[in-house]
Amino acid sequence: MAYQPHHDGAADGYYQQGQQDIGMQQPQPTYSQQAPYQQQGPYPEQLQQYPQQPPQYANQPPQGSNEKYAFEQTFKVDKPKFNDIWAALLFIATFLGFVAVSGLTIYGYSHTKGQQGGGIYNDNSNAVSLNTNTIILFVFVLAVAFVLSFLYFWTIRAFTKQAIWITGVLQIVFGLGTAVVYFARHWYSAAIVYLVFTIFYIICFISWIPRIPFSVLMLQTVIDVSKNYGHVFIVSFVGGLLATAFGAWFSVTLVAIYAKYYPGSPGCDAGGGGCSQAKVIGLIVFVTFASYWITEVIKNVIHVTISGVYGSWYFCSNTPGGFPKGATRGAFKRSMTYSFGSISFGSLLVALIQCLRQACSIAQQTEAAQGNIVGEILFCVLQCFIGLLDWAIQFINEYAFSYIALYGKAYIPAAKATWAMMKDRGVDALVNECLINPVLTMGAVFVAYVCSFLAYLYLAFTKPAYNDGDAFTAVVMAFAFLIGLQICNIFMVPIKSGTATFFVAMAFDPEVLIRDYPDLWNRMITVYPHVQQAVHV
C-alpha cells in the first residue's frame, strides 16, 4: 500500500488497525499531523544545507498536468556523471581474470574427468584432491541454498509480523541441534563453538524484544510498498537465479583448480603449467576474492536498482506527478552505467574484508578438525573482530548506495554526505532502533549454517577417498557456508534496500513523511514515541 494521506477521519481507523497489526492492544493517544513538531537539543543551522535537494521541489510536472516524468528526469545526475571509473576497470579486469582461470582449470579437469571419480560414492583410491564427488556436493548445496533463501524471503513476505520471531527461533533451535549432533559425533571443538554462538544469539534476541514492534512496522512498510511495485520481486528472483548460476560456476572452478594443479592429481599432465601446493593456494585465494567481489557487485546492483524504486515511492507517490515512469528500468540503467564504478569501489572493500574472514573461518575449522581448541578459539576471536569491520563497511555501503541510486554521486562523497545527513537529522537513532538488518543477517547465517552442516554430513556419509583423515572437510564446509550466505544475502537485498532507502529519504526530508504519510508517522510515534524528539525536521 502507498500510505495515502487521509483528510476525512479515516486515518484514525487505519491507525487503530495499525495498532492491532503490531500487537499494541492497549489504548494509545492519537497524534494529529497538524500537531506541533517537537525538537530538542541544538541543531547547527549550517548543517541544514545539503548538497542535493529532494526531487519533488524542482523536478515534478506542473499542477494539473497529465505528464509523467521518467526516473532520469526526477532524479537528475550532476556532472561528472561517471564516477570511480578506476574501480569499474579493476573489477572488469578481475572478472576477466576469473574467466581465464576458470577456463584453463576446467579444461584440465575435463580432459581427466574419467580419473576424477564418477559419482557420489567414489572408490577411486588415487584421488588426492577435490573431484566430481565435490561438484555434486556443491550442486546439492546450491540447490538447498536457493530453495531455503526463496522460502525465507516468501515467509517474510507472507508472515511479516512473525518474521523476526521465526528467524530468531530458527537460528537458536538449529544452533542447539547442530551442537548436539557435533557432540554426538565427538567433534567437541566445533560443538562448543556452535553452543557458544547459540548462547550469544539467545542473549541478543532477548535484548531485542523491546525493539521488535518498531522493526515490525518498518518491515511491514517495506513489504507493503514492494507489493505495489511487483518489479521488486522480479529483480529479487532474477538476482537470486544469477547468484545461484555464478555459485555453480565458482564451485566447478574451485574443484577444477584442485583437479588441475594439486600435486599428484591426474590433471597435472593436461598442460597449462606444473602442479604445486603454492599454485593451488594462490589460485584459490584469487578466485575466492573474485567471487566475493562479483557477488557483492551483483548484490549492490540489485540494491541500487531497488533503492530507486523506494526513493521514487517516498518522494513522488503522493505528488501531482505521481510515481515516475520506468523507475526500475531507470535505476538499473544508472547502476550499470554512471554508478557502476562506485558500486565496484564499495563492493571491493567488502570483498577484501570477507576474504580475510573466510581465511579465518578455514583456519578455525582446520584447528577444530585437529582438536586444537586454543587455536580454534583464537581464530574465532579474530574472525569476530573482522566480522565487526565487515558489518561496519556493509552498514555504510547500504545507506551510501541508496544515496548513489538517487543522485549518482561518487562512493566516498556519497558515504560521507549520507552518514552526516542521517546523523544531523537524527535518523541514526531510528537506524539503531531497527532490527531488520541484524535479523536478516541472522537468517542468512542460518541458511549458511544449514549448507555447511549438510556438507559435513555429505562428506561423513559418502567418505570420498580424497578426504581421508578429514583433509578437506574444513575447506569444503567453509565454501559451502560461503555459497549459502551469499545467495541468501542477495535474496534479502530488496528488503534491506527498502529499509535503507526509507531512512536515507527520511534524512533528506522528514517533512515528506509527516505531510504525505501521516498514518505511517502516527504509527511510528505509537511504537517509538522518541521519534518526535529524535528526528530533526
Coordinates of C-alpha atoms in Angstrom, one line a residue:
M1 CA 0.0 0.0 0.0
A2 CA 1.1 3.6 -0.6
Y3 CA 0.1 5.1 2.8
Q4 CA -2.1 7.7 1.1
P5 CA -2.9 10.7 3.3
H6 CA -6.4 10.9 4.7
H7 CA -8.4 14.1 5.4
D8 CA -11.8 12.6 6.4
G9 CA -11.1 11.0 9.7
A10 CA -10.2 7.6 8.1
A11 CA -6.7 7.9 9.4
D12 CA -7.9 7.2 12.9
G13 CA -9.4 3.9 11.9
Y14 CA -6.3 2.9 9.9
Y15 CA -4.2 3.9 12.8
Q16 CA -6.2 1.8 15.2
Q17 CA -5.9 -1.1 12.8
G18 CA -2.1 -0.5 12.7
Q19 CA -2.0 -0.9 16.5
Q20 CA -3.6 -4.3 16.2
D21 CA -1.3 -5.2 13.4
I22 CA 1.8 -4.7 15.5
G23 CA 0.3 -6.2 18.6
M24 CA -0.2 -3.0 20.5
Q25 CA -3.6 -3.7 22.1
Q26 CA -3.5 -1.1 24.9
P27 CA -5.2 2.3 24.2
Q28 CA -2.8 4.8 22.7
P29 CA -3.2 8.5 22.1
T30 CA -3.6 9.6 18.5
Y31 CA -1.4 12.3 17.0
S32 CA -2.6 14.8 14.5
Q33 CA -0.4 15.6 11.5
Q34 CA -1.1 19.3 12.4
A35 CA 0.3 18.9 15.9
P36 CA 3.4 21.0 16.6
Y37 CA 6.6 19.0 15.9
Q38 CA 8.9 18.8 18.9
Q39 CA 12.6 19.2 18.5
Q40 CA 15.1 19.1 21.3
G41 CA 18.7 19.9 21.5
P42 CA 21.0 22.1 19.4
Y43 CA 20.9 21.8 15.7
P44 CA 23.6 23.7 13.8
E45 CA 22.0 25.8 11.1
Q46 CA 25.0 25.5 8.8
L47 CA 24.3 21.7 8.6
Q48 CA 20.8 22.2 7.2
Q49 CA 22.2 22.9 3.7
Y50 CA 22.8 19.6 2.0
P51 CA 24.5 19.0 -1.4
Q52 CA 21.3 17.7 -3.0
Q53 CA 17.7 18.9 -2.7
P54 CA 14.8 16.4 -2.5
P55 CA 13.4 15.8 -6.0
Q56 CA 9.8 16.9 -5.6
Y57 CA 10.9 20.5 -5.0
A58 CA 12.1 21.0 -8.6
N59 CA 11.5 18.0 -10.8
Q60 CA 7.8 17.4 -10.8
P61 CA 5.3 18.2 -13.5
P62 CA 3.1 21.3 -13.1
Q63 CA -0.1 21.1 -11.1
G64 CA -2.9 19.6 -13.1
S65 CA -0.6 18.3 -15.8
N66 CA -1.1 14.8 -17.1
E67 CA 2.5 14.5 -17.9
K68 CA 4.5 11.8 -16.1
Y69 CA 8.2 12.3 -15.6
A70 CA 10.7 9.5 -16.0
F71 CA 13.1 8.4 -13.3
E72 CA 16.0 10.1 -15.0
Q73 CA 14.1 13.4 -15.0
T74 CA 13.0 13.2 -11.4
F75 CA 16.4 12.2 -10.0
K76 CA 18.9 14.0 -12.2
V77 CA 22.6 13.2 -12.2
D78 CA 25.0 16.1 -12.0
K79 CA 28.3 16.1 -13.9
P80 CA 30.6 14.3 -13.9
K81 CA 28.1 11.5 -14.4
F82 CA 30.6 8.6 -14.4
N83 CA 32.3 8.2 -11.0
D84 CA 35.1 5.9 -9.6
I85 CA 35.9 4.7 -13.1
W86 CA 39.2 3.1 -11.9
A87 CA 37.2 0.7 -9.7
A88 CA 35.0 -0.3 -12.6
L89 CA 38.0 -1.0 -14.8
L90 CA 39.7 -3.0 -12.0
F91 CA 36.5 -5.0 -11.5
I92 CA 36.3 -5.9 -15.2
A93 CA 40.0 -6.9 -15.2
T94 CA 39.3 -9.1 -12.1
F95 CA 36.3 -10.7 -13.7
L96 CA 38.3 -11.4 -16.9
G97 CA 41.0 -13.0 -14.8
F98 CA 38.4 -15.2 -13.1
V99 CA 37.1 -16.2 -16.6
A100 CA 40.7 -17.1 -17.7
V101 CA 41.5 -19.1 -14.6
S102 CA 38.1 -20.9 -14.8
G103 CA 38.6 -21.7 -18.5
L104 CA 42.1 -23.1 -18.0
T105 CA 41.3 -25.2 -15.0
I106 CA 38.0 -26.6 -16.3
Y107 CA 39.9 -27.5 -19.5
G108 CA 42.3 -29.5 -17.4
Y109 CA 39.6 -31.1 -15.4
S110 CA 37.5 -32.1 -18.5
H111 CA 40.5 -33.9 -20.1
T112 CA 41.0 -36.0 -17.0
K113 CA 37.3 -36.4 -15.9
G114 CA 37.5 -40.1 -16.2
Q115 CA 40.1 -40.2 -13.5
Q116 CA 38.2 -37.9 -11.2
G117 CA 35.6 -40.3 -9.9
G118 CA 32.2 -40.8 -11.4
G119 CA 29.6 -40.1 -8.7
I120 CA 28.7 -39.7 -5.1
Y121 CA 30.3 -42.8 -3.8
N122 CA 33.8 -42.7 -5.2
D123 CA 36.1 -45.6 -4.6
N124 CA 39.0 -44.2 -6.6
S125 CA 41.9 -44.7 -4.3
N126 CA 44.1 -42.5 -6.5
A127 CA 42.0 -39.4 -5.8
V128 CA 44.2 -36.9 -3.9
S129 CA 42.0 -33.7 -4.1
L130 CA 38.5 -32.4 -4.7
N131 CA 36.9 -34.2 -7.7
T132 CA 33.5 -35.0 -9.2
N133 CA 32.2 -36.0 -5.8
T134 CA 32.7 -32.5 -4.6
I135 CA 31.0 -30.9 -7.6
I136 CA 27.9 -33.0 -6.8
L137 CA 28.2 -31.8 -3.2
F138 CA 28.3 -28.1 -4.3
V139 CA 25.4 -28.5 -6.7
F140 CA 23.4 -30.0 -3.9
V141 CA 24.4 -27.1 -1.6
L142 CA 23.5 -24.6 -4.3
A143 CA 20.0 -26.1 -4.7
V144 CA 19.5 -26.1 -0.9
A145 CA 20.7 -22.5 -0.6
F146 CA 18.4 -21.4 -3.4
V147 CA 15.3 -23.1 -2.0
L148 CA 15.9 -22.1 1.6
S149 CA 16.6 -18.5 0.6
F150 CA 13.5 -18.3 -1.6
L151 CA 11.3 -19.9 1.1
Y152 CA 12.7 -17.5 3.7
F153 CA 12.0 -14.5 1.5
W154 CA 8.4 -15.5 0.9
T155 CA 8.0 -16.4 4.6
I156 CA 8.9 -12.8 5.5
R157 CA 6.5 -11.6 2.8
A158 CA 3.6 -13.8 4.0
F159 CA 4.2 -13.6 7.7
T160 CA 5.7 -10.1 8.1
K161 CA 4.6 -9.7 11.7
Q162 CA 6.0 -13.0 12.8
A163 CA 9.2 -13.0 10.6
I164 CA 11.5 -11.6 13.3
W165 CA 10.4 -14.2 15.8
I166 CA 10.5 -17.0 13.2
T167 CA 14.1 -16.1 12.3
G168 CA 15.3 -15.9 15.9
V169 CA 13.7 -19.2 16.9
L170 CA 15.1 -21.0 13.8
Q171 CA 18.6 -19.7 14.4
I172 CA 18.6 -20.7 18.1
V173 CA 17.0 -24.2 17.5
F174 CA 19.3 -25.1 14.7
G175 CA 22.3 -23.9 16.6
L176 CA 21.5 -26.1 19.6
G177 CA 20.6 -29.0 17.3
T178 CA 23.9 -28.7 15.4
A179 CA 25.9 -28.5 18.7
V180 CA 24.1 -31.7 19.9
V181 CA 25.0 -33.5 16.6
Y182 CA 28.6 -32.5 16.8
F183 CA 28.8 -33.6 20.5
A184 CA 27.3 -37.0 19.4
R185 CA 29.9 -37.4 16.6
H186 CA 32.7 -36.4 19.1
W187 CA 33.7 -33.2 17.3
Y188 CA 33.8 -31.4 20.6
S189 CA 35.6 -28.2 19.5
A190 CA 33.0 -27.5 16.7
A191 CA 30.2 -28.4 19.1
I192 CA 31.5 -25.9 21.7
V193 CA 31.7 -23.1 19.1
Y194 CA 28.1 -23.7 18.0
L195 CA 27.0 -23.8 21.6
V196 CA 28.7 -20.5 22.4
F197 CA 27.3 -18.8 19.4
T198 CA 23.8 -20.1 20.2
I199 CA 24.0 -18.7 23.7
F200 CA 25.2 -15.4 22.2
Y201 CA 22.2 -15.3 19.9
I202 CA 19.8 -16.1 22.8
I203 CA 21.2 -13.2 24.8
C204 CA 21.0 -10.8 21.7
F205 CA 17.4 -11.9 20.9
I206 CA 16.2 -11.3 24.4
S207 CA 17.7 -7.9 24.4
W208 CA 16.0 -7.1 21.1
I209 CA 12.4 -7.8 22.3
P210 CA 11.6 -4.2 23.2
R211 CA 12.7 -3.1 19.7
I212 CA 10.6 -5.6 17.8
P213 CA 7.4 -3.5 17.4
F214 CA 9.2 -0.7 15.7
S215 CA 11.1 -3.2 13.5
V216 CA 7.9 -5.0 12.6
L217 CA 6.3 -1.6 11.5
M218 CA 9.3 -0.8 9.3
L219 CA 9.3 -4.3 7.8
Q220 CA 5.5 -4.1 7.1
T221 CA 6.1 -0.7 5.4
V222 CA 8.8 -2.1 3.1
I223 CA 6.8 -5.2 2.3
D224 CA 3.6 -3.3 1.6
V225 CA 5.4 -0.9 -0.8
S226 CA 7.0 -3.8 -2.6
K227 CA 3.6 -5.4 -3.1
N228 CA 2.5 -2.3 -5.1
Y229 CA 5.6 -2.5 -7.3
G230 CA 6.0 -6.0 -8.5
H231 CA 9.3 -5.3 -10.2
V232 CA 10.9 -5.5 -6.7
F233 CA 10.1 -9.3 -6.5
I234 CA 11.1 -9.8 -10.1
V235 CA 14.5 -8.2 -9.5
S236 CA 15.0 -10.2 -6.4
F237 CA 14.2 -13.5 -8.1
V238 CA 16.4 -12.8 -11.1
G239 CA 19.2 -11.7 -8.8
G240 CA 18.8 -15.0 -6.9
L241 CA 19.0 -17.0 -10.1
L242 CA 22.0 -15.1 -11.2
A243 CA 23.8 -15.6 -7.9
T244 CA 23.0 -19.3 -8.0
A245 CA 24.3 -19.7 -11.5
F246 CA 27.5 -17.9 -10.6
G247 CA 27.7 -20.1 -7.5
A248 CA 27.6 -23.2 -9.7
W249 CA 30.3 -21.7 -12.0
F250 CA 32.5 -20.9 -8.9
S251 CA 32.0 -24.4 -7.5
V252 CA 33.2 -26.1 -10.7
T253 CA 36.1 -23.7 -10.9
L254 CA 37.1 -24.4 -7.3
V255 CA 37.1 -28.1 -7.8
A256 CA 38.8 -27.8 -11.2
I257 CA 41.7 -25.9 -9.6
Y258 CA 42.4 -28.8 -7.3
A259 CA 41.9 -31.3 -10.1
K260 CA 44.3 -29.4 -12.3
Y261 CA 47.1 -28.2 -10.1
Y262 CA 47.1 -30.2 -6.8
P263 CA 50.3 -32.2 -6.6
G264 CA 49.8 -35.8 -7.8
S265 CA 46.4 -35.0 -9.4
P266 CA 45.7 -36.5 -12.9
G267 CA 45.2 -33.0 -14.3
C268 CA 48.9 -32.2 -13.9
D269 CA 49.6 -33.8 -17.3
A270 CA 46.8 -31.9 -19.1
G271 CA 49.0 -28.9 -20.0
G272 CA 49.0 -25.3 -18.7
G273 CA 51.8 -25.4 -16.2
G274 CA 53.0 -27.7 -13.5
C275 CA 51.4 -28.6 -10.2
S276 CA 52.3 -27.3 -6.8
Q277 CA 50.6 -26.5 -3.4
A278 CA 51.6 -22.9 -3.7
K279 CA 49.9 -22.6 -7.1
V280 CA 46.7 -24.1 -5.7
I281 CA 46.7 -21.7 -2.7
G282 CA 47.3 -18.7 -4.9
L283 CA 44.6 -19.6 -7.4
I284 CA 42.1 -20.4 -4.6
V285 CA 42.8 -17.1 -2.9
F286 CA 42.3 -15.2 -6.2
V287 CA 39.0 -17.0 -7.3
T288 CA 37.7 -16.6 -3.7
F289 CA 38.4 -12.9 -3.7
A290 CA 37.0 -12.6 -7.2
S291 CA 33.8 -14.5 -6.3
Y292 CA 33.2 -12.3 -3.3
W293 CA 33.7 -9.2 -5.4
I294 CA 31.5 -10.4 -8.2
T295 CA 28.7 -11.5 -5.9
E296 CA 28.9 -8.2 -3.9
V297 CA 28.6 -6.3 -7.2
I298 CA 25.6 -8.4 -8.2
K299 CA 24.0 -7.7 -4.7
N300 CA 24.7 -4.0 -4.9
V301 CA 23.4 -3.5 -8.4
I302 CA 20.2 -5.0 -7.1
H303 CA 20.4 -2.8 -4.1
V304 CA 20.8 0.4 -6.2
T305 CA 18.0 -0.7 -8.5
I306 CA 15.6 -1.4 -5.7
S307 CA 16.6 1.9 -3.9
G308 CA 15.5 3.8 -7.0
V309 CA 12.0 2.2 -6.6
Y310 CA 11.7 3.0 -2.9
G311 CA 13.1 6.5 -3.4
S312 CA 10.5 7.2 -6.1
W313 CA 7.7 5.9 -3.8
Y314 CA 8.8 8.1 -0.8
F315 CA 9.3 11.4 -2.7
C316 CA 6.8 11.0 -5.6
S317 CA 3.9 8.6 -5.0
N318 CA 1.8 11.3 -3.3
T319 CA 2.7 14.2 -5.5
P320 CA 0.7 15.5 -8.6
G321 CA 3.1 13.8 -11.0
G322 CA 2.9 10.5 -9.2
F323 CA 5.3 7.6 -9.4
P324 CA 7.9 8.2 -12.1
K325 CA 7.8 6.2 -15.4
G326 CA 10.3 3.4 -15.7
A327 CA 11.7 3.7 -12.1
T328 CA 13.0 0.2 -12.0
R329 CA 14.5 0.3 -15.5
G330 CA 15.9 3.8 -15.0
A331 CA 17.5 2.8 -11.6
F332 CA 19.0 -0.4 -13.2
K333 CA 20.4 1.6 -16.1
R334 CA 22.1 4.0 -13.7
S335 CA 23.5 1.2 -11.6
M336 CA 25.1 -0.3 -14.7
T337 CA 26.5 2.9 -16.2
Y338 CA 27.1 6.1 -14.1
S339 CA 27.2 4.4 -10.7
F340 CA 28.9 1.1 -11.7
G341 CA 32.3 2.4 -10.6
S342 CA 31.0 3.5 -7.2
I343 CA 29.3 0.1 -6.8
S344 CA 32.6 -1.6 -7.7
F345 CA 34.5 0.5 -5.2
G346 CA 32.2 -0.2 -2.2
S347 CA 32.0 -3.8 -3.1
L348 CA 35.8 -4.1 -3.3
L349 CA 36.1 -3.0 0.3
V350 CA 33.6 -5.7 1.4
A351 CA 35.3 -8.4 -0.7
L352 CA 38.7 -7.7 0.8
I353 CA 37.4 -8.0 4.4
Q354 CA 35.3 -11.1 3.6
C355 CA 38.3 -12.8 2.1
L356 CA 40.1 -12.3 5.4
R357 CA 37.1 -13.6 7.3
Q358 CA 36.9 -16.6 5.0
A359 CA 40.6 -17.4 5.6
C360 CA 40.0 -17.2 9.4
S361 CA 37.0 -19.5 9.1
I362 CA 39.0 -22.1 7.2
A363 CA 41.8 -21.9 9.7
Q364 CA 39.3 -22.2 12.6
Q365 CA 37.7 -25.3 11.2
T366 CA 41.1 -26.8 10.4
E367 CA 42.1 -26.3 14.1
A368 CA 38.8 -27.8 15.1
A369 CA 39.4 -30.9 12.9
Q370 CA 42.8 -31.3 14.6
G371 CA 41.4 -31.0 18.0
N372 CA 43.3 -27.8 18.8
I373 CA 40.8 -25.9 20.9
V374 CA 43.2 -23.0 21.8
G375 CA 43.9 -22.3 18.1
E376 CA 40.3 -22.6 17.2
I377 CA 39.3 -20.1 19.9
L378 CA 42.0 -17.6 18.8
F379 CA 40.9 -17.8 15.1
C380 CA 37.3 -17.5 16.3
V381 CA 38.1 -14.2 18.2
L382 CA 39.9 -12.9 15.2
Q383 CA 37.0 -13.8 13.0
C384 CA 34.7 -11.8 15.3
F385 CA 36.8 -8.7 15.0
I386 CA 36.9 -9.0 11.2
G387 CA 33.2 -9.6 11.3
L388 CA 32.7 -6.3 13.1
L389 CA 34.7 -4.5 10.5
D390 CA 32.7 -6.2 7.8
W391 CA 29.5 -5.1 9.4
A392 CA 30.7 -1.5 9.6
I393 CA 31.6 -1.3 6.0
Q394 CA 28.4 -3.0 4.8
F395 CA 26.4 -0.7 7.1
I396 CA 28.0 2.3 5.4
N397 CA 27.5 0.8 2.0
E398 CA 23.8 0.2 2.4
Y399 CA 23.0 3.8 3.0
A400 CA 25.6 5.2 0.7
F401 CA 24.3 3.1 -2.2
S402 CA 20.8 4.3 -1.6
Y403 CA 22.1 7.9 -1.9
I404 CA 24.0 6.9 -5.1
A405 CA 20.9 5.3 -6.5
L406 CA 19.0 8.6 -6.4
Y407 CA 21.8 11.1 -7.3
G408 CA 24.7 9.1 -8.8
K409 CA 27.5 10.5 -6.6
A410 CA 31.0 9.1 -6.2
Y411 CA 31.3 6.5 -3.5
I412 CA 33.4 8.4 -0.8
P413 CA 31.5 11.7 -1.1
A414 CA 28.2 9.8 -1.0
A415 CA 29.2 7.8 2.1
K416 CA 30.3 10.9 3.9
A417 CA 27.3 13.0 2.9
T418 CA 24.8 10.3 3.7
W419 CA 26.0 9.5 7.2
A420 CA 26.5 13.1 8.1
M421 CA 23.0 13.9 6.9
M422 CA 21.4 11.0 8.7
K423 CA 23.2 11.9 11.9
D424 CA 22.3 15.6 11.7
R425 CA 18.7 14.8 11.1
G426 CA 18.6 12.3 14.0
V427 CA 17.7 9.4 11.7
D428 CA 20.7 7.4 13.0
A429 CA 18.6 6.8 16.2
L430 CA 15.9 5.1 14.1
V431 CA 18.6 3.0 12.3
N432 CA 19.9 1.8 15.6
E433 CA 16.4 1.0 16.8
C434 CA 15.5 -1.0 13.7
L435 CA 16.3 -4.8 13.8
I436 CA 15.6 -5.6 10.2
N437 CA 19.3 -5.8 9.1
P438 CA 20.5 -7.9 12.1
V439 CA 17.5 -10.2 11.7
L440 CA 18.0 -10.7 8.0
T441 CA 21.7 -11.3 8.6
M442 CA 20.8 -13.9 11.2
G443 CA 18.5 -15.5 8.6
A444 CA 21.3 -15.6 6.0
V445 CA 23.7 -17.1 8.6
F446 CA 21.1 -19.7 9.3
V447 CA 21.0 -20.7 5.7
A448 CA 24.8 -20.7 5.6
Y449 CA 24.9 -22.9 8.7
V450 CA 22.5 -25.4 7.1
C451 CA 24.6 -25.6 3.9
S452 CA 27.8 -26.0 5.9
F453 CA 26.3 -28.7 8.1
L454 CA 24.9 -30.6 5.1
A455 CA 28.3 -30.5 3.5
Y456 CA 29.7 -32.0 6.7
L457 CA 27.1 -34.8 6.7
Y458 CA 27.7 -35.4 2.9
L459 CA 31.4 -35.9 3.5
A460 CA 30.8 -38.1 6.6
F461 CA 28.4 -40.5 4.8
T462 CA 30.0 -40.6 1.3
K463 CA 33.6 -40.9 2.6
P464 CA 35.4 -39.7 -0.6
A465 CA 38.9 -41.0 -0.9
Y466 CA 40.4 -37.6 -1.1
N467 CA 39.0 -36.7 2.3
D468 CA 40.8 -39.5 4.3
G469 CA 41.6 -38.0 7.7
D470 CA 39.2 -35.1 7.1
A471 CA 41.9 -33.4 5.0
F472 CA 39.4 -31.3 3.1
T473 CA 36.5 -31.1 5.5
A474 CA 37.3 -27.6 6.7
V475 CA 37.7 -26.2 3.2
V476 CA 34.5 -27.8 1.8
M477 CA 32.4 -26.7 4.8
A478 CA 33.8 -23.1 4.6
F479 CA 32.9 -22.8 0.9
A480 CA 29.5 -24.4 1.5
F481 CA 29.0 -21.7 4.1
L482 CA 30.1 -19.0 1.7
I483 CA 27.7 -20.2 -1.0
G484 CA 24.7 -20.3 1.3
L485 CA 25.5 -16.9 2.9
Q486 CA 26.0 -15.0 -0.4
I487 CA 22.9 -16.5 -2.1
C488 CA 20.6 -15.7 0.9
N489 CA 22.1 -12.2 1.2
I490 CA 21.2 -11.5 -2.4
F491 CA 17.7 -12.7 -1.9
M492 CA 17.3 -10.4 1.1
V493 CA 18.6 -7.3 -0.8
P494 CA 15.1 -5.9 -1.7
I495 CA 14.0 -5.8 2.0
K496 CA 17.3 -4.3 3.2
S497 CA 17.3 -1.8 0.3
G498 CA 13.8 -0.7 1.1
T499 CA 14.6 -0.1 4.7
A500 CA 17.9 1.7 4.0
T501 CA 16.3 3.9 1.3
F502 CA 13.4 4.8 3.6
F503 CA 15.9 6.1 6.3
V504 CA 18.0 7.9 3.7
A505 CA 14.9 9.6 2.1
M506 CA 13.7 10.5 5.6
A507 CA 17.0 12.1 6.4
F508 CA 16.7 14.1 3.2
D509 CA 13.3 15.4 4.1
P510 CA 11.4 14.1 7.1
E511 CA 8.6 16.6 6.4
V512 CA 7.6 14.5 3.4
L513 CA 6.8 11.6 5.8
I514 CA 4.8 13.8 8.2
R515 CA 2.9 15.6 5.4
D516 CA 2.3 12.8 2.8
Y517 CA 2.2 9.7 5.0
P518 CA 0.6 10.8 8.3
D519 CA -0.8 7.3 9.1
L520 CA 2.7 5.8 8.9
W521 CA 4.1 8.7 11.0
N522 CA 1.4 8.2 13.7
R523 CA 2.2 4.5 13.9
M524 CA 5.9 5.2 14.2
I525 CA 5.1 7.5 17.2
T526 CA 3.0 4.8 18.7
V527 CA 5.7 2.1 18.7
Y528 CA 8.6 4.5 19.2
P529 CA 7.4 7.8 20.8
H530 CA 11.0 9.1 21.0
V531 CA 10.9 9.6 17.2
Q532 CA 9.4 13.0 17.7
Q533 CA 12.4 14.2 19.7
A534 CA 15.0 12.1 17.8
V535 CA 14.3 13.3 14.2
H536 CA 15.2 16.9 13.4
V537 CA 12.9 18.5 10.8

